[in-house]
PDB file of C-alpha atoms in Angstrom:
ATOM      1  CA  MET X 273      -0.376  -0.202  -0.114  1.00 43.00           C
ATOM      2  CA  ALA X 274       1.240   3.517  -0.511  1.00 49.00           C
ATOM      3  CA  LYS X 275       1.879   4.735   2.651  1.00 52.00           C
ATOM      4  CA  ALA X 276       2.133   8.492   3.744  1.00 55.00           C
ATOM      5  CA  ALA X 277       6.050   8.395   4.202  1.00 56.00           C
ATOM      6  CA  ASP X 278       6.207   7.097   0.881  1.00 60.00           C
ATOM      7  CA  ARG X 279       4.115   9.706  -0.537  1.00 62.00           C
ATOM      8  CA  ALA X 280       6.672  12.568   0.860  1.00 62.00           C
ATOM      9  CA  LYS X 281       9.342  11.257  -0.679  1.00 67.00           C
ATOM     10  CA  ASN X 282       8.043  12.088  -4.474  1.00 66.00           C
ATOM     11  CA  PRO X 283       5.063  14.258  -3.745  1.00 68.00           C
ATOM     12  CA  ALA X 284       5.107  14.889  -7.678  1.00 65.00           C
ATOM     13  CA  ARG X 285       3.927  11.805  -7.863  1.00 67.00           C
ATOM     14  CA  SER X 286       1.719  11.268  -5.226  1.00 81.00           C
ATOM     15  CA  SER X 287      -2.076  10.393  -6.610  1.00 89.00           C
ATOM     16  CA  VAL X 288      -4.609   8.432  -6.335  1.00 90.00           C
ATOM     17  CA  TRP X 289      -4.856   8.669 -10.148  1.00 91.00           C
ATOM     18  CA  LEU X 290      -1.525   7.875 -10.813  1.00 87.00           C
ATOM     19  CA  GLU X 291      -0.645   4.156 -12.391  1.00 59.00           C
ATOM     20  CA  THR X 292       2.039   3.463  -9.434  1.00 51.00           C
ATOM     21  CA  ASN X 293      -1.577   3.869  -7.079  1.00 48.00           C
ATOM     22  CA  LYS X 294      -4.202   1.485  -9.238  1.00 50.00           C
ATOM     23  CA  ARG X 295      -1.443  -0.851  -9.449  1.00 42.00           C
ATOM     24  CA  SER X 296      -1.303  -1.522  -5.450  1.00 49.00           C
ATOM     25  CA  ARG X 297      -4.923  -1.962  -5.490  1.00 51.00           C
ATOM     26  CA  ALA X 298      -5.049  -4.111  -8.350  1.00 43.00           C
ATOM     27  CA  ALA X 299      -2.383  -6.633  -7.336  1.00 41.00           C
ATOM     28  CA  ARG X 300      -4.872  -7.356  -3.911  1.00 48.00           C
ATOM     29  CA  GLY X 301      -6.284  -9.600  -6.119  1.00 45.00           C
ATOM     30  CA  GLY X 302      -9.733 -11.278  -4.458  1.00 50.00           C
ATOM     31  CA  SER X 303     -13.429  -9.387  -4.117  1.00 58.00           C
ATOM     32  CA  GLY X 304     -13.849  -6.362  -0.891  1.00 63.00           C
ATOM     33  CA  PRO X 305     -16.822  -6.870   1.601  1.00 69.00           C
ATOM     34  CA  ALA X 306     -20.236  -7.576  -0.107  1.00 64.00           C
ATOM     35  CA  GLY X 307     -22.021  -3.616   0.304  1.00 79.00           C
ATOM     36  CA  LEU X 308     -19.607  -2.418  -0.268  1.00 92.00           C
ATOM     37  CA  ASP X 309     -17.276   0.049  -3.166  1.00 92.00           C
ATOM     38  CA  ARG X 310     -15.788   2.891  -3.642  1.00 93.00           C
ATOM     39  CA  ASP X 311     -18.767   4.684  -4.860  1.00 95.00           C
ATOM     40  CA  ARG X 312     -20.168   4.252  -1.566  1.00 96.00           C
ATOM     41  CA  ILE X 313     -17.159   5.135   0.084  1.00 96.00           C
ATOM     42  CA  VAL X 314     -17.022   8.795  -1.355  1.00 97.00           C
ATOM     43  CA  VAL X 315     -20.504   9.752  -1.285  1.00 97.00           C
ATOM     44  CA  THR X 316     -20.681   8.693   2.735  1.00 98.00           C
ATOM     45  CA  SER X 317     -16.882  10.533   2.509  1.00 98.00           C
ATOM     46  CA  ILE X 318     -18.467  13.464   0.918  1.00 98.00           C
ATOM     47  CA  ARG X 319     -21.490  13.955   3.254  1.00 98.00           C
ATOM     48  CA  MET X 320     -19.671  13.853   6.259  1.00 98.00           C
ATOM     49  CA  LEU X 321     -17.175  16.520   5.042  1.00 97.00           C
ATOM     50  CA  ASP X 322     -19.946  18.501   4.308  1.00 96.00           C
ATOM     51  CA  GLU X 323     -21.609  18.027   7.583  1.00 95.00           C
ATOM     52  CA  GLU X 324     -18.408  17.417  10.026  1.00 94.00           C
ATOM     53  CA  GLY X 325     -15.528  19.229   8.178  1.00 94.00           C
ATOM     54  CA  LEU X 326     -11.903  17.814   7.572  1.00 95.00           C
ATOM     55  CA  ALA X 327     -10.778  17.544  11.088  1.00 93.00           C
ATOM     56  CA  LYS X 328     -13.369  14.852  11.818  1.00 94.00           C
ATOM     57  CA  LEU X 329     -13.428  12.595   8.908  1.00 96.00           C
ATOM     58  CA  SER X 330     -11.414   9.508   9.949  1.00 96.00           C
ATOM     59  CA  MET X 331     -11.108   5.765   8.421  1.00 96.00           C
ATOM     60  CA  ARG X 332     -12.566   4.362  11.736  1.00 96.00           C
ATOM     61  CA  ARG X 333     -15.709   6.888  11.606  1.00 96.00           C
ATOM     62  CA  LEU X 334     -16.359   6.636   8.025  1.00 97.00           C
ATOM     63  CA  ALA X 335     -15.918   2.668   8.070  1.00 96.00           C
ATOM     64  CA  THR X 336     -18.411   3.091  11.618  1.00 96.00           C
ATOM     65  CA  GLU X 337     -20.670   5.742   8.925  1.00 96.00           C
ATOM     66  CA  LEU X 338     -20.916   2.703   6.764  1.00 95.00           C
ATOM     67  CA  ASN X 339     -21.036   0.023   9.259  1.00 94.00           C
ATOM     68  CA  VAL X 340     -18.541  -1.682   8.088  1.00 93.00           C
ATOM     69  CA  THR X 341     -14.714  -2.392   9.930  1.00 93.00           C
ATOM     70  CA  ALA X 342     -12.031  -0.160   9.022  1.00 91.00           C
ATOM     71  CA  MET X 343     -10.188  -2.797   7.483  1.00 92.00           C
ATOM     72  CA  SER X 344     -13.045  -3.596   4.762  1.00 92.00           C
ATOM     73  CA  LEU X 345     -12.104   0.026   3.683  1.00 93.00           C
ATOM     74  CA  TYR X 346      -8.790  -0.929   2.837  1.00 91.00           C
ATOM     75  CA  TRP X 347      -9.926  -3.054  -0.003  1.00 90.00           C
ATOM     76  CA  TYR X 348     -10.673   0.148  -2.153  1.00 91.00           C
ATOM     77  CA  VAL X 349      -8.479   2.819  -0.657  1.00 91.00           C
ATOM     78  CA  ASP X 350      -4.775   2.760   0.754  1.00 90.00           C
ATOM     79  CA  THR X 351      -5.272   5.978   2.739  1.00 91.00           C
ATOM     80  CA  LYS X 352      -7.603   9.156   3.990  1.00 93.00           C
ATOM     81  CA  ASP X 353      -5.647  10.845   1.609  1.00 93.00           C
ATOM     82  CA  ASP X 354      -7.112   8.652  -1.718  1.00 94.00           C
ATOM     83  CA  ILE X 355     -10.617   9.131  -0.061  1.00 96.00           C
ATOM     84  CA  ILE X 356     -10.012  13.007  -0.075  1.00 96.00           C
ATOM     85  CA  GLU X 357      -8.588  12.851  -3.812  1.00 95.00           C
ATOM     86  CA  TYR X 358     -11.878  10.684  -4.629  1.00 96.00           C
ATOM     87  CA  ALA X 359     -14.051  12.893  -2.825  1.00 97.00           C
ATOM     88  CA  LEU X 360     -12.345  15.947  -4.448  1.00 97.00           C
ATOM     89  CA  ASP X 361     -12.571  15.102  -7.975  1.00 97.00           C
ATOM     90  CA  SER X 362     -16.410  13.695  -7.540  1.00 98.00           C
ATOM     91  CA  CYS X 363     -17.104  17.405  -6.496  1.00 98.00           C
ATOM     92  CA  TYR X 364     -15.751  18.702  -9.550  1.00 98.00           C
ATOM     93  CA  GLY X 365     -18.030  16.482 -11.636  1.00 98.00           C
ATOM     94  CA  GLU X 366     -20.793  18.455 -10.162  1.00 98.00           C
ATOM     95  CA  VAL X 367     -20.008  21.323 -12.778  1.00 98.00           C
ATOM     96  CA  ASP X 368     -22.292  21.434 -15.407  1.00 98.00           C
ATOM     97  CA  LEU X 369     -19.661  21.383 -18.550  1.00 98.00           C
ATOM     98  CA  ALA X 370     -23.310  20.857 -20.867  1.00 98.00           C
ATOM     99  CA  ALA X 371     -24.178  24.285 -19.752  1.00 98.00           C
ATOM    100  CA  VAL X 372     -20.665  25.255 -20.417  1.00 98.00           C
ATOM    101  CA  LEU X 373     -20.963  23.906 -23.843  1.00 97.00           C
ATOM    102  CA  ALA X 374     -24.377  25.536 -24.716  1.00 98.00           C
ATOM    103  CA  ALA X 375     -22.818  29.033 -23.646  1.00 98.00           C
ATOM    104  CA  ASP X 376     -22.614  31.351 -26.449  1.00 97.00           C
ATOM    105  CA  GLY X 377     -19.192  32.808 -26.814  1.00 98.00           C
ATOM    106  CA  TRP X 378     -15.647  32.701 -24.417  1.00 98.00           C
ATOM    107  CA  ARG X 379     -17.063  35.164 -22.246  1.00 98.00           C
ATOM    108  CA  GLU X 380     -20.374  33.098 -21.450  1.00 98.00           C
ATOM    109  CA  ARG X 381     -18.610  30.324 -20.801  1.00 98.00           C
ATOM    110  CA  VAL X 382     -16.104  31.836 -18.603  1.00 98.00           C
ATOM    111  CA  ARG X 383     -19.153  33.059 -16.727  1.00 98.00           C
ATOM    112  CA  VAL X 384     -20.722  29.694 -16.402  1.00 98.00           C
ATOM    113  CA  LEU X 385     -17.571  27.716 -15.625  1.00 98.00           C
ATOM    114  CA  ALA X 386     -17.015  30.504 -13.050  1.00 98.00           C
ATOM    115  CA  LEU X 387     -20.500  30.355 -10.963  1.00 98.00           C
ATOM    116  CA  GLU X 388     -20.713  27.023 -10.912  1.00 98.00           C
ATOM    117  CA  TYR X 389     -17.105  26.674  -9.550  1.00 98.00           C
ATOM    118  CA  ARG X 390     -18.145  28.997  -6.891  1.00 98.00           C
ATOM    119  CA  ARG X 391     -21.631  27.110  -6.195  1.00 98.00           C
ATOM    120  CA  MET X 392     -19.008  23.699  -5.756  1.00 98.00           C
ATOM    121  CA  LEU X 393     -16.807  25.673  -3.029  1.00 97.00           C
ATOM    122  CA  VAL X 394     -20.039  26.543  -1.015  1.00 97.00           C
ATOM    123  CA  ARG X 395     -21.672  23.576  -1.009  1.00 97.00           C
ATOM    124  CA  HIS X 396     -18.179  21.604  -0.178  1.00 97.00           C
ATOM    125  CA  PRO X 397     -16.641  24.432   2.318  1.00 96.00           C
ATOM    126  CA  TRP X 398     -13.565  21.835   3.256  1.00 96.00           C
ATOM    127  CA  MET X 399     -12.736  22.092  -0.480  1.00 96.00           C
ATOM    128  CA  SER X 400     -10.772  25.265  -0.466  1.00 94.00           C
ATOM    129  CA  ALA X 401      -8.616  23.838   1.981  1.00 92.00           C
ATOM    130  CA  VAL X 402      -7.259  21.091   0.580  1.00 93.00           C
ATOM    131  CA  ALA X 403      -7.525  21.677  -3.210  1.00 88.00           C
ATOM    132  CA  GLY X 404      -3.854  22.880  -3.494  1.00 87.00           C
ATOM    133  CA  GLN X 405      -2.574  20.067  -1.616  1.00 89.00           C
ATOM    134  CA  TYR X 406      -3.325  17.245  -4.379  1.00 90.00           C
ATOM    135  CA  LEU X 407      -2.851  16.905  -8.074  1.00 91.00           C
ATOM    136  CA  ASN X 408      -6.467  17.479  -8.688  1.00 92.00           C
ATOM    137  CA  VAL X 409      -5.455  14.695 -11.519  1.00 94.00           C
ATOM    138  CA  GLY X 410      -8.930  12.849 -11.258  1.00 96.00           C
ATOM    139  CA  PRO X 411     -11.024  12.849 -14.654  1.00 96.00           C
ATOM    140  CA  HIS X 412     -13.695  15.499 -13.531  1.00 98.00           C
ATOM    141  CA  ALA X 413     -11.009  18.022 -12.810  1.00 97.00           C
ATOM    142  CA  ILE X 414      -8.901  17.233 -15.942  1.00 97.00           C
ATOM    143  CA  ALA X 415     -12.497  18.090 -17.784  1.00 98.00           C
ATOM    144  CA  VAL X 416     -13.167  21.072 -15.792  1.00 98.00           C
ATOM    145  CA  GLY X 417      -9.560  22.302 -16.101  1.00 97.00           C
ATOM    146  CA  GLY X 418      -9.821  21.373 -19.727  1.00 98.00           C
ATOM    147  CA  GLU X 419     -13.158  23.884 -20.106  1.00 98.00           C
ATOM    148  CA  ILE X 420     -11.958  26.554 -18.842  1.00 98.00           C
ATOM    149  CA  HIS X 421      -8.201  26.694 -20.300  1.00 98.00           C
ATOM    150  CA  LYS X 422     -10.530  26.371 -23.720  1.00 98.00           C
ATOM    151  CA  ALA X 423     -12.799  29.249 -22.782  1.00 98.00           C
ATOM    152  CA  ILE X 424      -9.912  31.097 -22.225  1.00 98.00           C
ATOM    153  CA  ARG X 425      -7.770  30.750 -24.684  1.00 97.00           C
ATOM    154  CA  ASP X 426     -10.602  31.659 -26.928  1.00 98.00           C
ATOM    155  CA  SER X 427     -10.831  35.557 -25.960  1.00 98.00           C
ATOM    156  CA  GLY X 428      -7.716  35.410 -28.502  1.00 97.00           C
ATOM    157  CA  LEU X 429      -5.084  35.776 -25.384  1.00 97.00           C
ATOM    158  CA  PRO X 430      -1.569  34.903 -27.067  1.00 94.00           C
ATOM    159  CA  VAL X 431      -0.508  31.075 -25.418  1.00 95.00           C
ATOM    160  CA  SER X 432       1.761  33.015 -22.363  1.00 95.00           C
ATOM    161  CA  ARG X 433      -1.240  35.043 -21.296  1.00 96.00           C
ATOM    162  CA  THR X 434      -3.358  32.540 -20.921  1.00 97.00           C
ATOM    163  CA  PRO X 435      -2.339  30.761 -17.623  1.00 97.00           C
ATOM    164  CA  SER X 436      -2.308  34.589 -16.261  1.00 97.00           C
ATOM    165  CA  ALA X 437      -5.605  35.049 -17.082  1.00 98.00           C
ATOM    166  CA  THR X 438      -7.425  31.594 -15.860  1.00 98.00           C
ATOM    167  CA  SER X 439      -5.379  32.820 -12.805  1.00 97.00           C
ATOM    168  CA  ALA X 440      -6.928  36.000 -12.717  1.00 97.00           C
ATOM    169  CA  VAL X 441     -10.438  34.538 -13.216  1.00 98.00           C
ATOM    170  CA  PHE X 442     -10.409  31.416 -11.224  1.00 97.00           C
ATOM    171  CA  GLN X 443      -8.341  32.248  -8.190  1.00 97.00           C
ATOM    172  CA  PHE X 444     -10.901  35.159  -8.078  1.00 98.00           C
ATOM    173  CA  VAL X 445     -13.868  32.629  -7.495  1.00 98.00           C
ATOM    174  CA  TYR X 446     -11.579  30.239  -5.400  1.00 97.00           C
ATOM    175  CA  GLY X 447     -11.596  33.102  -2.783  1.00 97.00           C
ATOM    176  CA  TYR X 448     -15.023  34.414  -3.372  1.00 98.00           C
ATOM    177  CA  GLY X 449     -16.561  31.357  -2.817  1.00 98.00           C
ATOM    178  CA  THR X 450     -14.216  30.279  -0.514  1.00 97.00           C
ATOM    179  CA  ILE X 451     -15.392  33.297   2.017  1.00 97.00           C
ATOM    180  CA  GLU X 452     -18.818  32.638   0.659  1.00 97.00           C
ATOM    181  CA  GLY X 453     -18.642  29.039   1.860  1.00 96.00           C
ATOM    182  CA  GLN X 454     -17.233  29.373   4.867  1.00 95.00           C
ATOM    183  CA  PHE X 455     -19.298  32.306   6.102  1.00 95.00           C
ATOM    184  CA  SER X 456     -22.391  30.304   5.317  1.00 95.00           C
ATOM    185  CA  ARG X 457     -21.004  27.914   7.724  1.00 93.00           C
ATOM    186  CA  VAL X 458     -20.017  30.419  10.650  1.00 94.00           C
ATOM    187  CA  ALA X 459     -23.829  31.649  10.614  1.00 95.00           C
ATOM    188  CA  GLN X 460     -25.571  27.802  10.845  1.00 93.00           C
ATOM    189  CA  GLN X 461     -23.076  27.216  13.430  1.00 92.00           C
ATOM    190  CA  ALA X 462     -24.345  29.744  15.096  1.00 96.00           C
ATOM    191  CA  GLY X 463     -27.497  29.030  14.486  1.00 97.00           C
ATOM    192  CA  MET X 464     -28.851  32.370  12.496  1.00 97.00           C
ATOM    193  CA  SER X 465     -29.367  32.738   9.078  1.00 95.00           C
ATOM    194  CA  GLN X 466     -26.858  34.105   7.208  1.00 94.00           C
ATOM    195  CA  ASP X 467     -28.712  37.954   6.653  1.00 93.00           C
ATOM    196  CA  ASP X 468     -28.861  37.739  10.971  1.00 94.00           C
ATOM    197  CA  PHE X 469     -25.328  37.184  11.645  1.00 93.00           C
ATOM    198  CA  TYR X 470     -24.427  39.705   8.997  1.00 92.00           C
ATOM    199  CA  THR X 471     -26.933  42.027  10.137  1.00 90.00           C
ATOM    200  CA  ASP X 472     -25.933  41.243  14.174  1.00 92.00           C
ATOM    201  CA  SER X 473     -22.266  41.551  12.975  1.00 89.00           C
ATOM    202  CA  ILE X 474     -22.299  45.091  10.917  1.00 87.00           C
ATOM    203  CA  ALA X 475     -24.376  46.168  14.346  1.00 87.00           C
ATOM    204  CA  ALA X 476     -21.631  45.035  16.777  1.00 88.00           C
ATOM    205  CA  PHE X 477     -18.751  46.878  14.991  1.00 82.00           C
ATOM    206  CA  ARG X 478     -20.668  49.678  14.782  1.00 84.00           C
ATOM    207  CA  GLU X 479     -21.719  49.796  18.351  1.00 87.00           C
ATOM    208  CA  GLU X 480     -17.554  49.816  19.803  1.00 86.00           C
ATOM    209  CA  ASP X 481     -15.713  53.005  19.974  1.00 84.00           C
ATOM    210  CA  GLN X 482     -12.195  51.777  19.118  1.00 87.00           C
ATOM    211  CA  PHE X 483     -14.018  51.558  14.986  1.00 82.00           C
ATOM    212  CA  THR X 484     -15.561  55.330  15.063  1.00 80.00           C
ATOM    213  CA  GLY X 485     -12.979  56.298  13.093  1.00 81.00           C
ATOM    214  CA  THR X 486     -12.890  53.382  10.182  1.00 79.00           C
ATOM    215  CA  LEU X 487     -16.363  54.153  10.500  1.00 80.00           C
ATOM    216  CA  GLU X 488     -17.033  57.085   8.812  1.00 81.00           C
ATOM    217  CA  GLU X 489     -14.979  56.278   5.736  1.00 82.00           C
ATOM    218  CA  MET X 490     -16.959  53.265   5.720  1.00 86.00           C
ATOM    219  CA  SER X 491     -20.373  54.499   6.832  1.00 86.00           C
ATOM    220  CA  GLU X 492     -22.096  54.827   3.128  1.00 88.00           C
ATOM    221  CA  VAL X 493     -20.973  51.966   2.126  1.00 87.00           C
ATOM    222  CA  LEU X 494     -22.074  49.916   5.306  1.00 86.00           C
ATOM    223  CA  ASP X 495     -25.228  51.653   4.598  1.00 86.00           C
ATOM    224  CA  GLU X 496     -25.689  50.700   0.739  1.00 88.00           C
ATOM    225  CA  ARG X 497     -24.945  47.046   1.643  1.00 84.00           C
ATOM    226  CA  LEU X 498     -27.526  46.770   4.209  1.00 82.00           C
ATOM    227  CA  SER X 499     -30.489  47.934   2.409  1.00 86.00           C
ATOM    228  CA  HIS X 500     -30.562  45.079   0.496  1.00 76.00           C
ATOM    229  CA  GLY X 501     -31.916  42.727   3.124  1.00 69.00           C
ATOM    230  CA  SER X 502     -30.647  39.714   1.889  1.00 92.00           C
ATOM    231  CA  VAL X 503     -26.838  38.326   2.206  1.00 94.00           C
ATOM    232  CA  ASP X 504     -27.791  36.343  -0.739  1.00 94.00           C
ATOM    233  CA  GLU X 505     -28.205  39.162  -2.916  1.00 93.00           C
ATOM    234  CA  ILE X 506     -25.136  40.725  -1.743  1.00 94.00           C
ATOM    235  CA  TRP X 507     -23.237  37.477  -2.702  1.00 96.00           C
ATOM    236  CA  ASP X 508     -24.833  37.504  -6.260  1.00 96.00           C
ATOM    237  CA  ARG X 509     -24.674  41.298  -6.793  1.00 95.00           C
ATOM    238  CA  ASP X 510     -20.838  41.442  -5.708  1.00 96.00           C
ATOM    239  CA  PHE X 511     -19.777  38.460  -7.742  1.00 98.00           C
ATOM    240  CA  ASP X 512     -21.526  39.679 -11.242  1.00 98.00           C
ATOM    241  CA  TYR X 513     -19.788  42.300 -10.977  1.00 97.00           C
ATOM    242  CA  ALA X 514     -16.716  41.449 -10.390  1.00 98.00           C
ATOM    243  CA  LEU X 515     -16.354  38.835 -13.026  1.00 98.00           C
ATOM    244  CA  ASP X 516     -17.713  41.612 -15.635  1.00 98.00           C
ATOM    245  CA  VAL X 517     -14.389  43.474 -14.523  1.00 98.00           C
ATOM    246  CA  LEU X 518     -12.199  40.229 -14.814  1.00 98.00           C
ATOM    247  CA  ILE X 519     -13.556  39.913 -18.300  1.00 98.00           C
ATOM    248  CA  ALA X 520     -13.743  43.336 -19.266  1.00 98.00           C
ATOM    249  CA  GLY X 521      -9.984  43.385 -18.705  1.00 98.00           C
ATOM    250  CA  ILE X 522      -9.320  40.258 -20.276  1.00 98.00           C
ATOM    251  CA  GLU X 523     -10.896  42.004 -23.386  1.00 98.00           C
ATOM    252  CA  VAL X 524      -8.614  45.247 -23.136  1.00 98.00           C
ATOM    253  CA  MET X 525      -5.403  43.132 -22.697  1.00 97.00           C
ATOM    254  CA  VAL X 526      -6.824  41.328 -26.096  1.00 97.00           C
ATOM    255  CA  GLU X 527      -6.928  44.720 -27.993  1.00 97.00           C
ATOM    256  CA  ARG X 528      -3.882  46.033 -26.655  1.00 96.00           C
ATOM    257  CA  GLY X 529      -2.113  43.037 -27.747  1.00 92.00           C
ATOM    258  CA  ARG X 530      -3.586  42.909 -31.480  1.00 93.00           C
ATOM    259  CA  ALA X 531      -2.778  46.674 -31.116  1.00 93.00           C
ATOM    260  CA  GLU X 532       1.175  46.026 -30.433  1.00 90.00           C
ATOM    261  CA  ALA X 533       2.007  43.377 -32.636  1.00 86.00           C
ATOM    262  CA  ALA X 534       0.445  45.843 -35.297  1.00 87.00           C
ATOM    263  CA  ALA X 535       3.112  47.893 -34.375  1.00 90.00           C
ATOM    264  CA  GLU X 536       5.735  46.073 -34.296  1.00 87.00           C
ATOM    265  CA  ARG X 537       4.942  44.441 -38.234  1.00 87.00           C
ATOM    266  CA  GLY X 538       4.130  48.285 -39.190  1.00 85.00           C
ATOM    267  CA  ALA X 539       7.743  48.756 -37.700  1.00 88.00           C
ATOM    268  CA  GLN X 540       9.602  46.044 -39.443  1.00 85.00           C
ATOM    269  CA  GLY X 541       7.785  46.827 -42.673  1.00 69.00           C
TER     270      GLY X 541
END
């Protein structure tokens, strides 16, 4: 089996999706416990992660939830890392790629991908903490990444600039979805709606004398945001406008690149 120590020696090749790990499981032979399979393990893991977070997930607790012995899990996975990788990729499978393909033009494809990615992060707040810890080379993650690449490529940016533009858009989405998901979880843990939690938080902030000077500069913005009466509306409005800004920025850079290329051709002619 792929021990954690072995993975640490070669992190660039440490993934449940790479061939070495597949051979490890295939070599065991036989069949696993009746009524248990990898899909069931992954579905249960995602539910536990959504409800309780990463800290509570363990092979023992997962086995208890599945009503099997902990050793039964090792027919299908080598480590808890394997389970998290499978869970990550399964969540990427929630991205509606059919809706992406049906979108008209690269701008709308980027918007659909960004919204789908954001929703995925909000549904599964634990994802943000682990997405960068794994290679994310599962089939669903690769499919989503491929559509992101094609959408940005079709903007007209040169190959050397598409990774930067991709980062600008989707690192923004990652951060936005992370904050939104964590805010929702904190409100839920407090036994409050997002709207009540937000209103009470702002009120507490405003009642503190130490923040009086800062609030003089921020009061107009705070009043405007509180006037909406819905945190969900604020999330959506800010996200849509910020995404428009980023897409407009890509358009500007495409035009700038074309102008620079034309100027260079003119100078050479």
